[in-house]
Every structure is written in C-alpha cells, then in structure tokens.
Amino acid sequence: QVQLGESGGGLVQAGGSLRLSCAASGRTVSKYAMGWFRQPAGKEQEFVAAIDGPGGSTYYPNSIKGRFTISRDNAKNTVYLQMSSLKPEDTAVYYCAARPDRGQVLSPRPAVYDYWGHGTQVTVSS
C-alpha cells in the first residue's frame, strides 16, 4: 500500500509562510490524486487542497484559494503545500491523503481517500 509521511510543520508567526511536504513510499505517487486536510484541536476535519496525479489540476475551497498552493514533484514522490499569509485560525494538524487517480473530479470529501499520513502540527501565533 501507499505510505505517506508529512513534514515541515512547526511554529510560525501570523503573516509568515511554511511549506509542508508529503513523501510517499510503496507505490508511484504519480498514479494517485492527493489531498491535504487539516483538523484544529477539538474541531472537525477540513479540506484544504487537492491535486491530480499528473499535477495539471488543483482544487481549493474558497477560504484557502490565494493563500495556499498545492504542488507535486513526482520524480521525488512528494506533494507540497505552500502556505503563506498564515493566520492563527490556520493552526491545526495537517494531513495528506491519497486516492488512485482514474481521471475523476478532485474531491474535498475525506471518505474518498484511501491512504492517510499521521499528520504534522502547524501552529500560527499572533
């Protein structure tokens, strides 16, 4: 199966930037659509971004678009989430997820993703 590992989280001041990485092993990540989700402490999971296998299509919720960018380097089996203009409300555990890419529309629903990482903590201070 695909194994996913997130890294790059940490503490940053409001207005700053971070880049999260999700490294995949076990299968070729280019065959999978990837998603980023986040879960603030005590709150429900929220969709952040998605990208198709080749990297030609992306999808963001309106609250994210313009601040975060998802990208991938398939040669490195890695997906990235570049975050800028960070706000305290961005504080959460960030998870990456994968699903086989068969050309279907990118989805914000956690249930359609088959593989998940263990998460990385992002804390934005004011």
PDB file of C-alpha atoms in Angstrom:
ATOM      1  CA  GLN A   1       0.000   0.000   0.000  1.00  0.00           C
ATOM      2  CA  VAL A   2       0.970   3.655  -0.242  1.00  0.00           C
ATOM      3  CA  GLN A   3       2.571   5.030   2.899  1.00  0.00           C
ATOM      4  CA  LEU A   4       2.502   8.772   3.454  1.00  0.00           C
ATOM      5  CA  GLY A   5       4.598  10.907   5.770  1.00  0.00           C
ATOM      6  CA  GLU A   6       4.094  14.616   6.384  1.00  0.00           C
ATOM      7  CA  SER A   7       6.843  17.002   7.425  1.00  0.00           C
ATOM      8  CA  GLY A   8       7.532  20.719   7.583  1.00  0.00           C
ATOM      9  CA  GLY A   9       5.144  21.748  10.310  1.00  0.00           C
ATOM     10  CA  GLY A  10       6.125  23.976  13.169  1.00  0.00           C
ATOM     11  CA  LEU A  11       5.559  27.306  14.850  1.00  0.00           C
ATOM     12  CA  VAL A  12       5.273  30.446  12.747  1.00  0.00           C
ATOM     13  CA  GLN A  13       4.082  33.980  13.383  1.00  0.00           C
ATOM     14  CA  ALA A  14       0.949  35.324  11.762  1.00  0.00           C
ATOM     15  CA  GLY A  15       1.683  36.529   8.253  1.00  0.00           C
ATOM     16  CA  GLY A  16       4.515  34.074   7.796  1.00  0.00           C
ATOM     17  CA  SER A  17       4.935  31.112   5.485  1.00  0.00           C
ATOM     18  CA  LEU A  18       5.534  27.384   5.728  1.00  0.00           C
ATOM     19  CA  ARG A  19       5.907  24.610   3.205  1.00  0.00           C
ATOM     20  CA  LEU A  20       4.614  21.191   4.144  1.00  0.00           C
ATOM     21  CA  SER A  21       5.822  18.061   2.396  1.00  0.00           C
ATOM     22  CA  CYS A  22       4.173  14.692   1.981  1.00  0.00           C
ATOM     23  CA  ALA A  23       6.522  11.915   0.945  1.00  0.00           C
ATOM     24  CA  ALA A  24       5.072   8.706  -0.438  1.00  0.00           C
ATOM     25  CA  SER A  25       6.560   5.244  -0.469  1.00  0.00           C
ATOM     26  CA  GLY A  26       5.422   1.827  -1.594  1.00  0.00           C
ATOM     27  CA  ARG A  27       3.737   2.929  -4.832  1.00  0.00           C
ATOM     28  CA  THR A  28       4.322   5.527  -7.522  1.00  0.00           C
ATOM     29  CA  VAL A  29       2.661   8.682  -6.258  1.00  0.00           C
ATOM     30  CA  SER A  30       2.072   9.997  -9.797  1.00  0.00           C
ATOM     31  CA  LYS A  31      -0.752   7.461 -10.118  1.00  0.00           C
ATOM     32  CA  TYR A  32      -2.617   8.999  -7.188  1.00  0.00           C
ATOM     33  CA  ALA A  33      -4.580  12.138  -6.679  1.00  0.00           C
ATOM     34  CA  MET A  34      -3.513  13.789  -3.442  1.00  0.00           C
ATOM     35  CA  GLY A  35      -5.293  15.901  -0.903  1.00  0.00           C
ATOM     36  CA  TRP A  36      -4.442  17.996   2.124  1.00  0.00           C
ATOM     37  CA  PHE A  37      -6.787  18.195   5.095  1.00  0.00           C
ATOM     38  CA  ARG A  38      -6.482  19.833   8.471  1.00  0.00           C
ATOM     39  CA  GLN A  39      -8.055  19.409  11.881  1.00  0.00           C
ATOM     40  CA  PRO A  40      -7.848  22.109  14.547  1.00  0.00           C
ATOM     41  CA  ALA A  41      -7.855  20.830  18.099  1.00  0.00           C
ATOM     42  CA  GLY A  42     -11.381  19.974  19.171  1.00  0.00           C
ATOM     43  CA  LYS A  43     -12.857  20.720  15.744  1.00  0.00           C
ATOM     44  CA  GLU A  44     -13.864  18.752  12.688  1.00  0.00           C
ATOM     45  CA  GLN A  45     -11.654  17.933   9.739  1.00  0.00           C
ATOM     46  CA  GLU A  46     -11.481  20.490   6.934  1.00  0.00           C
ATOM     47  CA  PHE A  47     -10.494  20.133   3.295  1.00  0.00           C
ATOM     48  CA  VAL A  48      -7.524  22.269   2.267  1.00  0.00           C
ATOM     49  CA  ALA A  49      -6.417  21.362  -1.266  1.00  0.00           C
ATOM     50  CA  ALA A  50      -6.267  18.596  -3.859  1.00  0.00           C
ATOM     51  CA  ILE A  51      -4.176  17.836  -6.929  1.00  0.00           C
ATOM     52  CA  ASP A  52      -4.450  15.227  -9.653  1.00  0.00           C
ATOM     53  CA  GLY A  53      -1.827  12.613 -10.466  1.00  0.00           C
ATOM     54  CA  PRO A  54      -0.025  14.488 -13.257  1.00  0.00           C
ATOM     55  CA  GLY A  55      -0.266  17.785 -11.354  1.00  0.00           C
ATOM     56  CA  GLY A  56      -2.250  19.573 -14.028  1.00  0.00           C
ATOM     57  CA  SER A  57      -5.361  20.287 -11.971  1.00  0.00           C
ATOM     58  CA  THR A  58      -5.831  21.686  -8.487  1.00  0.00           C
ATOM     59  CA  TYR A  59      -8.824  22.369  -6.299  1.00  0.00           C
ATOM     60  CA  TYR A  60      -9.187  24.605  -3.237  1.00  0.00           C
ATOM     61  CA  PRO A  61     -12.014  25.780  -1.018  1.00  0.00           C
ATOM     62  CA  ASN A  62     -12.762  29.478  -1.281  1.00  0.00           C
ATOM     63  CA  SER A  63     -11.294  30.129   2.156  1.00  0.00           C
ATOM     64  CA  ILE A  64      -7.903  28.783   1.063  1.00  0.00           C
ATOM     65  CA  LYS A  65      -7.520  29.833  -2.547  1.00  0.00           C
ATOM     66  CA  GLY A  66      -4.964  32.606  -2.954  1.00  0.00           C
ATOM     67  CA  ARG A  67      -3.015  31.812   0.225  1.00  0.00           C
ATOM     68  CA  PHE A  68      -2.128  28.129  -0.114  1.00  0.00           C
ATOM     69  CA  THR A  69      -0.717  26.321  -3.132  1.00  0.00           C
ATOM     70  CA  ILE A  70      -0.568  22.575  -3.638  1.00  0.00           C
ATOM     71  CA  SER A  71       2.072  21.166  -5.968  1.00  0.00           C
ATOM     72  CA  ARG A  72       3.905  17.938  -6.593  1.00  0.00           C
ATOM     73  CA  ASP A  73       7.249  16.604  -7.724  1.00  0.00           C
ATOM     74  CA  ASN A  74       6.501  13.124  -8.962  1.00  0.00           C
ATOM     75  CA  ALA A  75      10.169  12.339  -9.542  1.00  0.00           C
ATOM     76  CA  LYS A  76      10.606  12.685  -5.780  1.00  0.00           C
ATOM     77  CA  ASN A  77       7.268  11.060  -4.906  1.00  0.00           C
ATOM     78  CA  THR A  78       6.448  14.181  -2.936  1.00  0.00           C
ATOM     79  CA  VAL A  79       3.481  16.535  -2.686  1.00  0.00           C
ATOM     80  CA  TYR A  80       3.792  20.003  -1.184  1.00  0.00           C
ATOM     81  CA  LEU A  81       1.548  22.542   0.444  1.00  0.00           C
ATOM     82  CA  GLN A  82       2.976  26.061   0.327  1.00  0.00           C
ATOM     83  CA  MET A  83       1.229  28.226   2.895  1.00  0.00           C
ATOM     84  CA  SER A  84       1.554  31.999   3.041  1.00  0.00           C
ATOM     85  CA  SER A  85      -0.157  34.834   4.895  1.00  0.00           C
ATOM     86  CA  LEU A  86      -0.772  32.425   7.729  1.00  0.00           C
ATOM     87  CA  LYS A  87      -3.396  33.233  10.322  1.00  0.00           C
ATOM     88  CA  PRO A  88      -3.912  31.912  13.846  1.00  0.00           C
ATOM     89  CA  GLU A  89      -7.014  30.106  12.607  1.00  0.00           C
ATOM     90  CA  ASP A  90      -4.765  28.043  10.325  1.00  0.00           C
ATOM     91  CA  THR A  91      -3.427  26.296  13.428  1.00  0.00           C
ATOM     92  CA  ALA A  92      -4.187  22.596  13.059  1.00  0.00           C
ATOM     93  CA  VAL A  93      -2.785  19.163  12.435  1.00  0.00           C
ATOM     94  CA  TYR A  94      -2.331  18.875   8.679  1.00  0.00           C
ATOM     95  CA  TYR A  95      -2.783  15.527   6.960  1.00  0.00           C
ATOM     96  CA  CYS A  96      -2.057  14.387   3.429  1.00  0.00           C
ATOM     97  CA  ALA A  97      -4.140  11.732   1.747  1.00  0.00           C
ATOM     98  CA  ALA A  98      -4.082   9.736  -1.488  1.00  0.00           C
ATOM     99  CA  ARG A  99      -6.534   8.010  -3.801  1.00  0.00           C
ATOM    100  CA  PRO A 100      -5.996   6.258  -7.155  1.00  0.00           C
ATOM    101  CA  ASP A 101      -6.315   8.772  -9.967  1.00  0.00           C
ATOM    102  CA  ARG A 102      -8.619   7.442 -12.673  1.00  0.00           C
ATOM    103  CA  GLY A 103      -9.480  10.831 -14.091  1.00  0.00           C
ATOM    104  CA  GLN A 104     -12.322  11.531 -11.694  1.00  0.00           C
ATOM    105  CA  VAL A 105     -13.074  15.008 -10.425  1.00  0.00           C
ATOM    106  CA  LEU A 106     -10.961  16.175  -7.486  1.00  0.00           C
ATOM    107  CA  SER A 107     -12.850  15.683  -4.249  1.00  0.00           C
ATOM    108  CA  PRO A 108     -12.976  17.526  -0.911  1.00  0.00           C
ATOM    109  CA  ARG A 109     -14.529  14.516   0.830  1.00  0.00           C
ATOM    110  CA  PRO A 110     -12.221  12.654   3.233  1.00  0.00           C
ATOM    111  CA  ALA A 111     -14.112   9.403   2.699  1.00  0.00           C
ATOM    112  CA  VAL A 112     -12.926   9.015  -0.897  1.00  0.00           C
ATOM    113  CA  TYR A 113      -9.240   9.000   0.054  1.00  0.00           C
ATOM    114  CA  ASP A 114      -7.765   5.588   0.765  1.00  0.00           C
ATOM    115  CA  TYR A 115      -4.410   6.386   2.361  1.00  0.00           C
ATOM    116  CA  TRP A 116      -3.516   8.865   5.066  1.00  0.00           C
ATOM    117  CA  GLY A 117      -0.435  10.172   6.771  1.00  0.00           C
ATOM    118  CA  HIS A 118      -0.170  10.688  10.506  1.00  0.00           C
ATOM    119  CA  GLY A 119      -0.185  14.467  10.343  1.00  0.00           C
ATOM    120  CA  THR A 120       2.102  17.366  11.138  1.00  0.00           C
ATOM    121  CA  GLN A 121       1.314  20.163  13.572  1.00  0.00           C
ATOM    122  CA  VAL A 122       1.173  23.739  12.306  1.00  0.00           C
ATOM    123  CA  THR A 123       0.861  26.448  14.931  1.00  0.00           C
ATOM    124  CA  VAL A 124       0.429  30.090  13.960  1.00  0.00           C
ATOM    125  CA  SER A 125       0.976  32.612  16.725  1.00  0.00           C
ATOM    126  CA  SER A 126      -0.371  36.136  16.884  1.00  0.00           C
TER     127      SER A 126
END
